[in-house]
């Protein structure tokens, strides 16, 4: 009996529709596998794909997070082979080698493995992420730090060869830390010097966790290596420095922003990992509700005026701005941005980097941009009155201006700009709307289970007029690193500026008066949007309350 094709099996299982299958087959590149394309579109989870493949091929699923891997099997398979074909040796039984593979239908990989080991290969299916982590743990990080750094005495001075030679232990260690962070989808790596150790921490889905602690004597060599790859001054440790480095990790481009800061125990280094391939560029994938999406699109499609995205650092403001620019980008318009720093490079858009040390500030850059015949201007952040004033004037002279501001809510933005010194009559004429935004962690789809509401949650949902009987929570699994969360989604509040709000601004109304009016108009605040996403099973009440303060 002929095996059914993967697409048909997914449709029959009710995981995707015929239309989604047809669209994916049309859009995917010729060399991309259907399963990978469906994952990229978000139609299925990797766990669902594995379950269908398990059924289709009769190959067992391996949970690497809980699997006791035999080091003899690891030593038998070369690291290069494991990385090239994304596979993890598990154990040896007689003349059989059991292997976890992301693609158990890759017969070339199995044949090469059979030739390399002289054993018959028995495959199992595992998620890509879990294989990446296992490879990093058992091949790269398995060498103990003492063994890795055995060539160096603690009191030894920095040896230039040791931090430039690609095969040296310190270079391999830095590479492993970055590769491991990328495998865990970390957004930042923190190297925190303590009195007696160097702590390495990863920020995953917005939450910091300690990955490992290194001996203090490695600190200077490790930081020197990071400075070299980031083109920073290796001899200067008294003042902060900023740099960038581009790497390819697991065949994916990775842009890393590096920042150093002198502290009492040495230089603290933070590396911000910008996954170029995963830069959000589709506005419909930002988590807007239909109503908020419609309001936001109307704002950005106006020919002039200011749109502001507001929220604290790390709330996804840049992603929203880039997605808006991507939607507006065409050969008919001249889009110029001024940013500090330029995070993602966008095709067809002129991006300018702020360099305050030579006098290239937001305000001076913005004045020059206005002489470049722009249609749309994006300002990375409005930090002072001068930048705000030029932005307002630019919008009043026929330009569309997009920017960000650090305030707690959309309504606070109006009073903040007036406090900065912007004249109320100018603000009321120029402002199109404000979007408040936060990021919350999503419940892991693979270990999600239904929970009953607590008494506190019942009151919370009743106050928000949301009918709900149960919520979803993750129990923790291999896919989410036992956290119960995987990935993040934005919650929003969208405030379009109508004629009544313009009058309130001109009359210097208080925050409470503006708040009262927008509540009467039925505006959905951050807390409301978050609770609706809890009701949809996307996140948890704890996550929403963690990032949102009630109005």
Coordinates of C-alpha atoms in Angstrom, one line a residue:
X1 CA 0.0 0.0 0.0
X2 CA 1.4 3.4 -1.0
X3 CA 2.1 5.8 1.8
X4 CA 0.0 9.0 1.8
X5 CA 1.8 12.3 1.3
X6 CA 2.5 14.5 4.3
X7 CA 0.2 17.2 3.2
X8 CA -2.8 14.8 2.8
X9 CA -2.1 13.3 6.2
X10 CA -2.1 16.7 7.9
X11 CA -5.3 17.7 6.2
X12 CA -7.0 14.3 7.1
X13 CA -5.8 14.8 10.7
X14 CA -7.6 18.2 10.7
X15 CA -4.4 20.1 11.5
X16 CA -4.5 22.2 8.3
X17 CA -7.1 23.1 5.7
X18 CA -6.9 22.3 1.9
X19 CA -6.5 26.1 1.3
X20 CA -3.5 26.4 3.8
X21 CA -1.9 23.4 2.1
X22 CA -2.4 24.9 -1.4
X23 CA -1.1 28.3 -0.3
X24 CA 2.0 26.8 1.3
X25 CA 2.8 24.6 -1.7
X26 CA 2.6 27.7 -3.9
X27 CA 4.7 30.0 -1.7
X28 CA 7.5 27.7 -0.6
X29 CA 10.8 27.6 -2.4
X30 CA 11.6 24.5 -4.5
X31 CA 14.3 23.3 -2.1
X32 CA 12.2 23.9 1.1
X33 CA 10.5 20.9 2.7
X34 CA 6.7 21.1 3.1
X35 CA 7.0 20.4 6.8
X36 CA 9.4 23.3 7.3
X37 CA 7.2 25.6 5.2
X38 CA 4.1 24.8 7.3
X39 CA 6.1 25.4 10.5
X40 CA 7.3 28.8 9.1
X41 CA 3.8 29.8 8.3
X42 CA 2.7 28.8 11.9
X43 CA 0.0 26.4 10.6
X44 CA 1.3 23.5 12.7
X45 CA 3.7 23.0 15.6
X46 CA 6.8 20.9 15.4
X47 CA 5.2 18.5 17.8
X48 CA 2.2 18.0 15.6
X49 CA 4.4 17.4 12.6
X50 CA 6.4 14.8 14.6
X51 CA 3.2 13.0 15.6
X52 CA 2.1 12.8 12.0
X53 CA 5.5 11.6 10.7
X54 CA 5.6 9.1 13.5
X55 CA 2.2 7.7 12.3
X56 CA 3.2 7.9 8.6
X57 CA 6.6 6.3 8.9
X58 CA 6.3 4.1 12.0
X59 CA 9.4 5.7 13.5
X60 CA 9.3 6.5 17.2
X61 CA 9.4 10.0 18.7
X62 CA 12.4 10.6 21.0
X63 CA 12.2 13.2 23.9
X64 CA 15.8 14.3 24.1
X65 CA 15.1 16.5 27.1
X66 CA 14.6 13.4 29.3
X67 CA 16.8 10.9 27.4
X68 CA 19.9 9.5 28.9
X69 CA 22.4 9.7 26.0
X70 CA 25.2 7.2 25.9
X71 CA 28.6 9.0 25.6
X72 CA 30.0 5.9 23.8
X73 CA 27.5 6.6 21.0
X74 CA 28.4 10.3 21.0
X75 CA 32.2 9.5 20.7
X76 CA 31.5 7.2 17.8
X77 CA 29.8 9.9 15.6
X78 CA 31.9 12.9 14.4
X79 CA 30.6 16.3 15.5
X80 CA 30.7 17.6 11.9
X81 CA 28.4 14.8 10.8
X82 CA 25.9 15.3 13.6
X83 CA 25.8 19.1 12.8
X84 CA 25.6 18.7 9.1
X85 CA 22.6 16.3 9.1
X86 CA 21.1 17.5 12.4
X87 CA 21.2 14.2 14.2
X88 CA 22.0 13.0 17.7
X89 CA 23.5 9.5 18.5
X90 CA 21.6 7.9 21.4
X91 CA 22.9 4.4 22.2
X92 CA 24.5 1.3 20.8
X93 CA 22.8 -2.1 21.0
X94 CA 24.8 -4.9 19.3
X95 CA 25.4 -3.8 15.8
X96 CA 22.7 -1.1 15.9
X97 CA 23.2 2.6 16.5
X98 CA 20.0 4.4 17.6
X99 CA 19.9 8.0 16.4
X100 CA 17.5 10.9 16.8
X101 CA 17.0 12.8 13.6
X102 CA 15.1 16.0 12.6
X103 CA 14.5 14.3 9.2
X104 CA 14.4 10.5 9.5
X105 CA 13.8 10.2 5.7
X106 CA 17.2 11.6 5.0
X107 CA 18.7 8.4 3.6
X108 CA 22.0 10.1 2.5
X109 CA 22.6 11.0 6.2
X110 CA 21.8 7.4 7.3
X111 CA 24.1 5.9 4.7
X112 CA 27.0 8.2 5.5
X113 CA 26.5 7.5 9.2
X114 CA 26.5 3.7 8.5
X115 CA 29.8 4.0 6.6
X116 CA 31.4 6.2 9.3
X117 CA 30.4 3.9 12.2
X118 CA 30.1 0.5 10.6
X119 CA 26.8 0.0 12.4
X120 CA 23.2 -0.4 11.2
X121 CA 21.3 2.9 11.8
X122 CA 17.9 2.9 13.6
X123 CA 16.4 6.4 13.4
X124 CA 14.0 8.2 15.8
X125 CA 12.3 11.6 15.3
X126 CA 13.1 14.6 17.5
X127 CA 12.5 18.3 17.3
X128 CA 15.2 20.5 15.6
X129 CA 15.6 22.6 18.7
X130 CA 16.1 19.6 21.0
X131 CA 18.7 18.2 18.6
X132 CA 20.6 21.6 18.5
X133 CA 20.6 21.7 22.3
X134 CA 21.8 18.1 22.6
X135 CA 24.6 18.6 20.1
X136 CA 25.7 21.8 21.9
X137 CA 25.6 20.1 25.3
X138 CA 27.2 16.7 24.4
X139 CA 29.7 17.8 21.7
X140 CA 30.5 21.5 22.3
X141 CA 30.0 22.0 26.0
X142 CA 30.8 18.5 27.2
X143 CA 34.5 19.3 27.4
X144 CA 34.9 20.5 31.0
X145 CA 36.0 24.1 31.4
X146 CA 39.1 22.8 33.2
X147 CA 40.0 20.6 30.3
X148 CA 39.2 23.3 27.7
X149 CA 41.3 25.9 29.5
X150 CA 44.1 23.4 30.5
X151 CA 46.6 25.3 28.4
X152 CA 46.2 28.4 30.5
X153 CA 47.4 29.1 34.0
X154 CA 45.0 31.4 36.0
X155 CA 47.7 34.1 36.4
X156 CA 48.8 34.0 32.8
X157 CA 48.5 37.2 30.8
X158 CA 46.3 37.4 27.7
X159 CA 48.0 35.7 24.8
X160 CA 47.0 37.2 21.4
X161 CA 47.2 33.8 19.7
X162 CA 44.8 32.4 22.2
X163 CA 42.1 34.9 21.3
X164 CA 42.6 35.0 17.5
X165 CA 43.4 31.4 16.6
X166 CA 40.1 29.8 15.5
X167 CA 41.1 26.5 17.1
X168 CA 42.1 27.9 20.5
X169 CA 40.0 26.9 23.6
X170 CA 38.8 30.5 24.3
X171 CA 37.6 31.0 20.8
X172 CA 35.8 27.7 20.8
X173 CA 34.2 28.6 24.2
X174 CA 32.9 32.0 22.9
X175 CA 31.5 30.3 19.8
X176 CA 29.8 27.6 21.9
X177 CA 28.2 30.2 24.2
X178 CA 26.8 32.1 21.2
X179 CA 25.7 28.9 19.4
X180 CA 24.0 27.6 22.5
X181 CA 22.1 30.9 22.9
X182 CA 21.0 30.8 19.3
X183 CA 19.7 27.2 19.8
X184 CA 17.7 28.3 22.8
X185 CA 16.4 31.3 20.8
X186 CA 17.8 33.8 23.4
X187 CA 17.5 37.5 22.6
X188 CA 20.5 38.5 24.7
X189 CA 23.6 37.0 26.3
X190 CA 24.9 38.7 29.5
X191 CA 28.4 38.2 30.7
X192 CA 28.2 39.4 34.3
X193 CA 31.5 39.8 36.3
X194 CA 31.1 38.9 40.0
X195 CA 33.7 39.0 42.7
X196 CA 34.8 35.4 42.3
X197 CA 33.3 34.3 39.0
X198 CA 32.0 35.3 35.5
X199 CA 28.3 34.5 35.2
X200 CA 26.8 33.8 31.8
X201 CA 23.1 34.5 31.5
X202 CA 20.6 34.1 28.6
X203 CA 17.4 36.1 28.1
X204 CA 14.9 33.7 26.6
X205 CA 11.3 35.0 25.9
X206 CA 12.0 38.1 27.9
X207 CA 13.2 36.4 31.1
X208 CA 16.8 36.2 32.2
X209 CA 18.2 32.9 33.5
X210 CA 21.8 31.9 34.5
X211 CA 23.2 29.4 32.0
X212 CA 26.6 28.8 33.6
X213 CA 29.3 30.2 35.8
X214 CA 32.9 30.4 34.6
X215 CA 36.1 30.8 36.7
X216 CA 37.1 34.4 37.3
X217 CA 40.5 34.0 35.5
X218 CA 38.7 33.4 32.2
X219 CA 37.0 36.8 32.3
X220 CA 39.7 38.9 30.7
X221 CA 40.4 36.4 27.9
X222 CA 36.7 35.8 27.1
X223 CA 35.9 39.6 27.0
X224 CA 39.0 40.2 24.9
X225 CA 37.8 37.6 22.4
X226 CA 34.4 39.2 22.2
X227 CA 36.0 42.7 21.6
X228 CA 38.1 41.3 18.8
X229 CA 35.2 39.9 16.8
X230 CA 33.2 43.1 17.5
X231 CA 36.0 45.4 16.3
X232 CA 36.2 47.1 19.7
X233 CA 39.4 48.5 21.3
X234 CA 40.8 45.6 23.2
X235 CA 43.1 47.8 25.4
X236 CA 40.3 50.2 26.6
X237 CA 38.4 48.9 29.6
X238 CA 37.6 52.2 31.4
X239 CA 34.8 53.5 29.1
X240 CA 31.7 51.8 27.6
X241 CA 32.0 50.6 23.9
X242 CA 29.5 49.5 21.3
X243 CA 30.2 47.2 18.4
X244 CA 28.6 44.7 16.0
X245 CA 29.4 41.3 14.6
X246 CA 27.8 39.2 11.9
X247 CA 28.0 35.4 12.2
X248 CA 26.4 32.4 10.6
X249 CA 25.0 29.9 13.1
X250 CA 23.6 26.6 11.9
X251 CA 23.5 28.1 8.3
X252 CA 21.4 31.1 9.5
X253 CA 22.7 34.7 9.5
X254 CA 22.9 36.2 12.9
X255 CA 23.6 39.9 13.6
X256 CA 24.9 40.6 17.1
X257 CA 25.0 44.0 18.8
X258 CA 27.7 44.2 21.5
X259 CA 27.8 46.6 24.4
X260 CA 30.5 46.8 27.1
X261 CA 30.2 48.6 30.5
X262 CA 32.9 49.0 33.1
X263 CA 31.8 47.7 36.5
X264 CA 33.6 47.3 39.9
X265 CA 34.4 43.6 39.1
X266 CA 35.4 44.2 35.4
X267 CA 33.6 44.8 32.2
X268 CA 30.1 43.6 31.8
X269 CA 29.2 42.6 28.2
X270 CA 25.8 42.2 26.7
X271 CA 25.3 40.7 23.3
X272 CA 21.9 41.3 21.6
X273 CA 21.2 38.6 19.1
X274 CA 19.3 39.8 16.0
X275 CA 18.1 36.9 13.9
X276 CA 18.1 38.5 10.4
X277 CA 16.1 35.6 9.0
X278 CA 13.4 35.9 11.6
X279 CA 13.0 39.7 11.5
X280 CA 9.2 40.3 11.7
X281 CA 8.1 42.0 8.6
X282 CA 4.4 41.1 8.3
X283 CA 2.1 43.5 10.2
X284 CA -0.6 40.8 10.3
X285 CA 1.6 38.5 12.4
X286 CA 2.2 41.0 15.3
X287 CA -0.8 39.8 17.4
X288 CA -3.2 42.7 16.7
X289 CA -6.9 41.9 17.1
X290 CA -9.0 42.6 14.0
X291 CA -10.3 45.9 15.4
X292 CA -6.8 47.1 16.5
X293 CA -5.3 46.0 13.2
X294 CA -7.8 48.0 11.3
X295 CA -7.2 51.1 13.4
X296 CA -3.4 50.8 13.1
X297 CA -3.5 50.3 9.3
X298 CA -5.7 53.4 8.9
X299 CA -3.2 55.4 10.9
X300 CA -0.1 54.4 8.9
X301 CA -1.9 54.8 5.5
X302 CA -2.6 58.5 6.1
X303 CA -0.3 60.7 3.9
X304 CA 1.0 62.7 6.9
X305 CA 1.0 63.0 10.6
X306 CA 2.8 61.2 13.5
X307 CA 2.3 57.6 14.7
X308 CA 3.9 56.7 18.0
X309 CA 4.6 53.3 19.4
X310 CA 5.0 53.3 23.2
X311 CA 6.2 50.9 25.9
X312 CA 9.3 50.1 27.9
X313 CA 12.6 48.7 26.6
X314 CA 12.1 45.2 25.1
X315 CA 8.4 45.5 24.4
X316 CA 8.8 44.9 20.6
X317 CA 8.4 48.5 19.5
X318 CA 11.1 48.2 16.9
X319 CA 9.5 45.1 15.4
X320 CA 6.2 47.0 15.0
X321 CA 7.9 50.0 13.4
X322 CA 9.8 47.7 10.9
X323 CA 6.6 45.8 10.1
X324 CA 4.8 49.1 9.4
X325 CA 7.6 50.4 7.2
X326 CA 7.7 47.0 5.4
X327 CA 4.0 47.5 4.5
X328 CA 4.5 51.0 3.3
X329 CA 7.7 50.3 1.4
X330 CA 7.4 50.6 -2.4
X331 CA 9.4 52.3 -5.2
X332 CA 6.9 55.1 -5.2
X333 CA 7.9 56.5 -1.8
X334 CA 11.2 57.6 -0.3
X335 CA 11.5 56.2 3.3
X336 CA 14.4 57.4 5.5
X337 CA 15.0 56.2 9.0
X338 CA 17.3 57.6 11.8
X339 CA 18.1 55.0 14.4
X340 CA 20.3 54.3 17.4
X341 CA 21.4 51.7 16.6
X342 CA 20.1 50.4 13.2
X343 CA 18.9 46.9 14.2
X344 CA 17.7 45.3 11.0
X345 CA 18.6 46.3 7.5
X346 CA 15.6 46.7 5.2
X347 CA 15.8 46.6 1.4
X348 CA 14.8 49.8 -0.3
X349 CA 14.9 51.9 2.8
X350 CA 17.6 54.5 3.6
X351 CA 18.7 53.9 7.2
X352 CA 20.9 56.4 9.1
X353 CA 22.9 55.6 12.2
X354 CA 23.0 58.1 15.1
X355 CA 26.6 58.9 16.1
X356 CA 26.5 61.4 19.0
X357 CA 30.3 61.4 19.4
X358 CA 30.6 63.3 16.1
X359 CA 27.4 65.4 16.6
X360 CA 25.1 63.2 14.5
X361 CA 22.2 63.2 16.9
X362 CA 18.5 62.5 16.2
X363 CA 17.8 66.2 15.9
X364 CA 20.7 67.0 13.5
X365 CA 20.1 63.9 11.5
X366 CA 16.4 64.7 11.2
X367 CA 17.1 68.2 9.9
X368 CA 19.3 66.7 7.1
X369 CA 16.7 64.0 6.3
X370 CA 14.1 66.7 5.7
X371 CA 16.3 68.0 2.9
X372 CA 16.4 64.6 1.2
X373 CA 12.8 64.8 -0.1
X374 CA 11.4 62.0 2.1
X375 CA 7.8 60.8 2.1
X376 CA 8.0 58.7 5.2
X377 CA 10.4 59.3 8.2
X378 CA 11.1 56.8 10.9
X379 CA 12.8 58.1 14.1
X380 CA 14.1 55.4 16.4
X381 CA 13.1 57.2 19.5
X382 CA 11.9 60.7 20.5
X383 CA 14.2 61.5 23.5
X384 CA 14.0 65.3 23.8
X385 CA 12.1 68.4 23.0
X386 CA 14.2 69.3 20.0
X387 CA 13.6 65.9 18.3
X388 CA 9.9 66.1 19.2
X389 CA 9.6 69.6 17.8
X390 CA 11.2 68.7 14.4
X391 CA 9.1 65.6 14.2
X392 CA 5.9 67.6 14.7
X393 CA 6.9 70.2 12.1
X394 CA 7.9 67.5 9.6
X395 CA 4.4 65.9 10.0
X396 CA 2.7 69.3 9.5
X397 CA 4.6 69.8 6.2
X398 CA 3.3 66.7 4.6
X399 CA 5.5 63.9 5.9
X400 CA 4.4 60.7 7.6
X401 CA 6.5 60.3 10.8
X402 CA 6.8 57.0 12.8
X403 CA 8.6 56.9 16.1
X404 CA 8.7 55.4 19.6
X405 CA 8.4 56.9 23.1
X406 CA 9.0 55.5 26.5
X407 CA 5.7 55.8 28.4
X408 CA 3.5 53.4 30.4
X409 CA 0.4 53.8 28.3
X410 CA -1.0 55.3 25.1
X411 CA -2.8 58.1 27.0
X412 CA 0.3 59.0 29.0
X413 CA 2.0 59.7 25.7
X414 CA -0.2 62.8 25.1
X415 CA 0.7 64.4 28.4
X416 CA 4.4 63.4 28.1
X417 CA 4.8 65.2 24.8
X418 CA 3.2 68.4 26.3
X419 CA 5.5 68.1 29.4
X420 CA 8.4 67.9 26.9
X421 CA 7.4 71.3 25.6
X422 CA 5.5 70.5 22.5
X423 CA 2.7 73.1 22.0
X424 CA -0.8 71.5 22.5
X425 CA -2.1 73.1 19.3
X426 CA 0.8 71.7 17.2
X427 CA 0.4 68.2 18.9
X428 CA -3.3 68.1 18.3
X429 CA -2.8 68.9 14.6
X430 CA 0.0 66.5 13.9
X431 CA -0.7 63.3 15.9
X432 CA -2.6 60.5 14.1
X433 CA -2.5 57.9 16.9
X434 CA -0.6 56.1 19.6
X435 CA -0.1 52.3 20.1
X436 CA 0.8 51.0 23.5
X437 CA 2.5 47.6 23.4
X438 CA 4.0 44.9 25.7
X439 CA 5.3 41.4 25.0
X440 CA 3.9 38.4 26.9
X441 CA 5.1 34.8 26.7
X442 CA 2.9 32.3 24.8
X443 CA 1.7 29.1 26.4
X444 CA 3.7 26.2 24.9
X445 CA 1.4 24.4 22.5
X446 CA 3.0 21.0 23.1
X447 CA 2.4 20.8 26.9
X448 CA -0.6 23.1 27.2
X449 CA -3.4 21.8 29.5
X450 CA -6.7 23.1 30.7
X451 CA -6.8 24.6 34.2
X452 CA -9.7 25.9 36.4
X453 CA -9.8 29.6 37.2
X454 CA -8.7 30.9 40.6
X455 CA -11.0 33.2 42.6
X456 CA -8.7 36.2 41.8
X457 CA -8.9 35.3 38.0
X458 CA -12.7 35.0 38.2
X459 CA -13.0 38.6 39.5
X460 CA -10.4 39.9 37.0
X461 CA -12.3 38.4 34.0
X462 CA -15.7 39.5 35.5
X463 CA -14.5 43.1 35.8
X464 CA -13.3 42.9 32.1
X465 CA -16.7 41.5 31.1
X466 CA -15.1 38.4 29.6
X467 CA -16.9 35.1 30.0
X468 CA -14.5 32.3 30.6
X469 CA -14.6 29.0 32.5
X470 CA -11.0 27.7 32.2
X471 CA -7.6 28.8 31.0
X472 CA -4.6 27.1 29.4
X473 CA -1.2 26.6 31.1
X474 CA 1.9 24.8 30.0
X475 CA 3.1 22.0 32.3
X476 CA 6.7 22.1 30.9
X477 CA 8.2 19.9 28.2
X478 CA 11.3 19.4 26.0
X479 CA 10.0 22.0 23.5
X480 CA 9.8 24.8 26.0
X481 CA 12.8 23.9 28.3
X482 CA 10.3 22.9 31.0
X483 CA 9.1 26.5 31.4
X484 CA 5.5 26.0 30.0
X485 CA 6.1 29.0 27.6
X486 CA 7.4 29.1 24.1
X487 CA 7.6 32.3 22.0
X488 CA 6.1 35.6 22.6
X489 CA 3.1 37.6 21.4
X490 CA 2.3 41.3 21.7
X491 CA -0.7 42.8 23.5
X492 CA -1.8 46.3 22.4
X493 CA -3.8 49.3 23.1
X494 CA -4.5 51.5 20.0
X495 CA -5.5 55.1 20.5
X496 CA -6.6 56.9 17.2
X497 CA -6.7 60.7 17.7
X498 CA -10.2 61.9 16.8
X499 CA -11.6 65.5 16.9
X500 CA -12.8 65.3 20.5
X501 CA -9.3 64.2 21.7
X502 CA -7.8 67.0 19.7
X503 CA -10.0 69.5 21.5
X504 CA -9.0 67.9 24.9
X505 CA -5.3 68.3 24.0
X506 CA -5.8 72.0 23.0
X507 CA -7.7 72.6 26.2
X508 CA -4.8 71.1 28.2
X509 CA -7.1 68.5 29.7
X510 CA -5.7 66.2 32.4
X511 CA -4.8 62.5 31.9
X512 CA -7.9 61.4 33.8
X513 CA -10.2 63.5 31.5
X514 CA -8.7 61.9 28.4
X515 CA -8.9 58.5 30.0
X516 CA -12.6 59.0 30.9
X517 CA -13.4 59.8 27.3
X518 CA -11.5 56.9 25.7
X519 CA -13.2 54.5 28.2
X520 CA -16.6 55.8 27.1
X521 CA -15.5 55.1 23.5
X522 CA -14.9 51.5 24.4
X523 CA -11.1 51.6 23.9
X524 CA -9.5 48.2 24.8
X525 CA -6.5 48.8 27.1
X526 CA -3.4 46.6 27.5
X527 CA -4.9 44.6 30.4
X528 CA -8.2 44.0 28.4
X529 CA -6.3 42.9 25.3
X530 CA -4.1 40.6 27.5
X531 CA -7.1 39.0 29.2
X532 CA -8.7 38.4 25.8
X533 CA -5.6 36.6 24.7
X534 CA -5.7 34.5 27.9
X535 CA -9.3 33.6 27.0
X536 CA -8.1 32.5 23.6
X537 CA -5.5 30.2 25.3
X538 CA -2.5 32.2 24.0
X539 CA -1.0 33.2 27.3
X540 CA -1.6 33.2 31.1
X541 CA -3.1 35.6 33.5
X542 CA 0.3 35.7 35.4
X543 CA 2.1 36.8 32.2
X544 CA -0.4 39.6 31.5
X545 CA -0.2 40.9 35.1
X546 CA 3.6 40.7 35.0
X547 CA 3.9 43.2 32.2
X548 CA 0.8 45.4 32.6
X549 CA -0.3 47.8 35.3
X550 CA -4.0 48.5 35.5
X551 CA -5.2 52.0 34.3

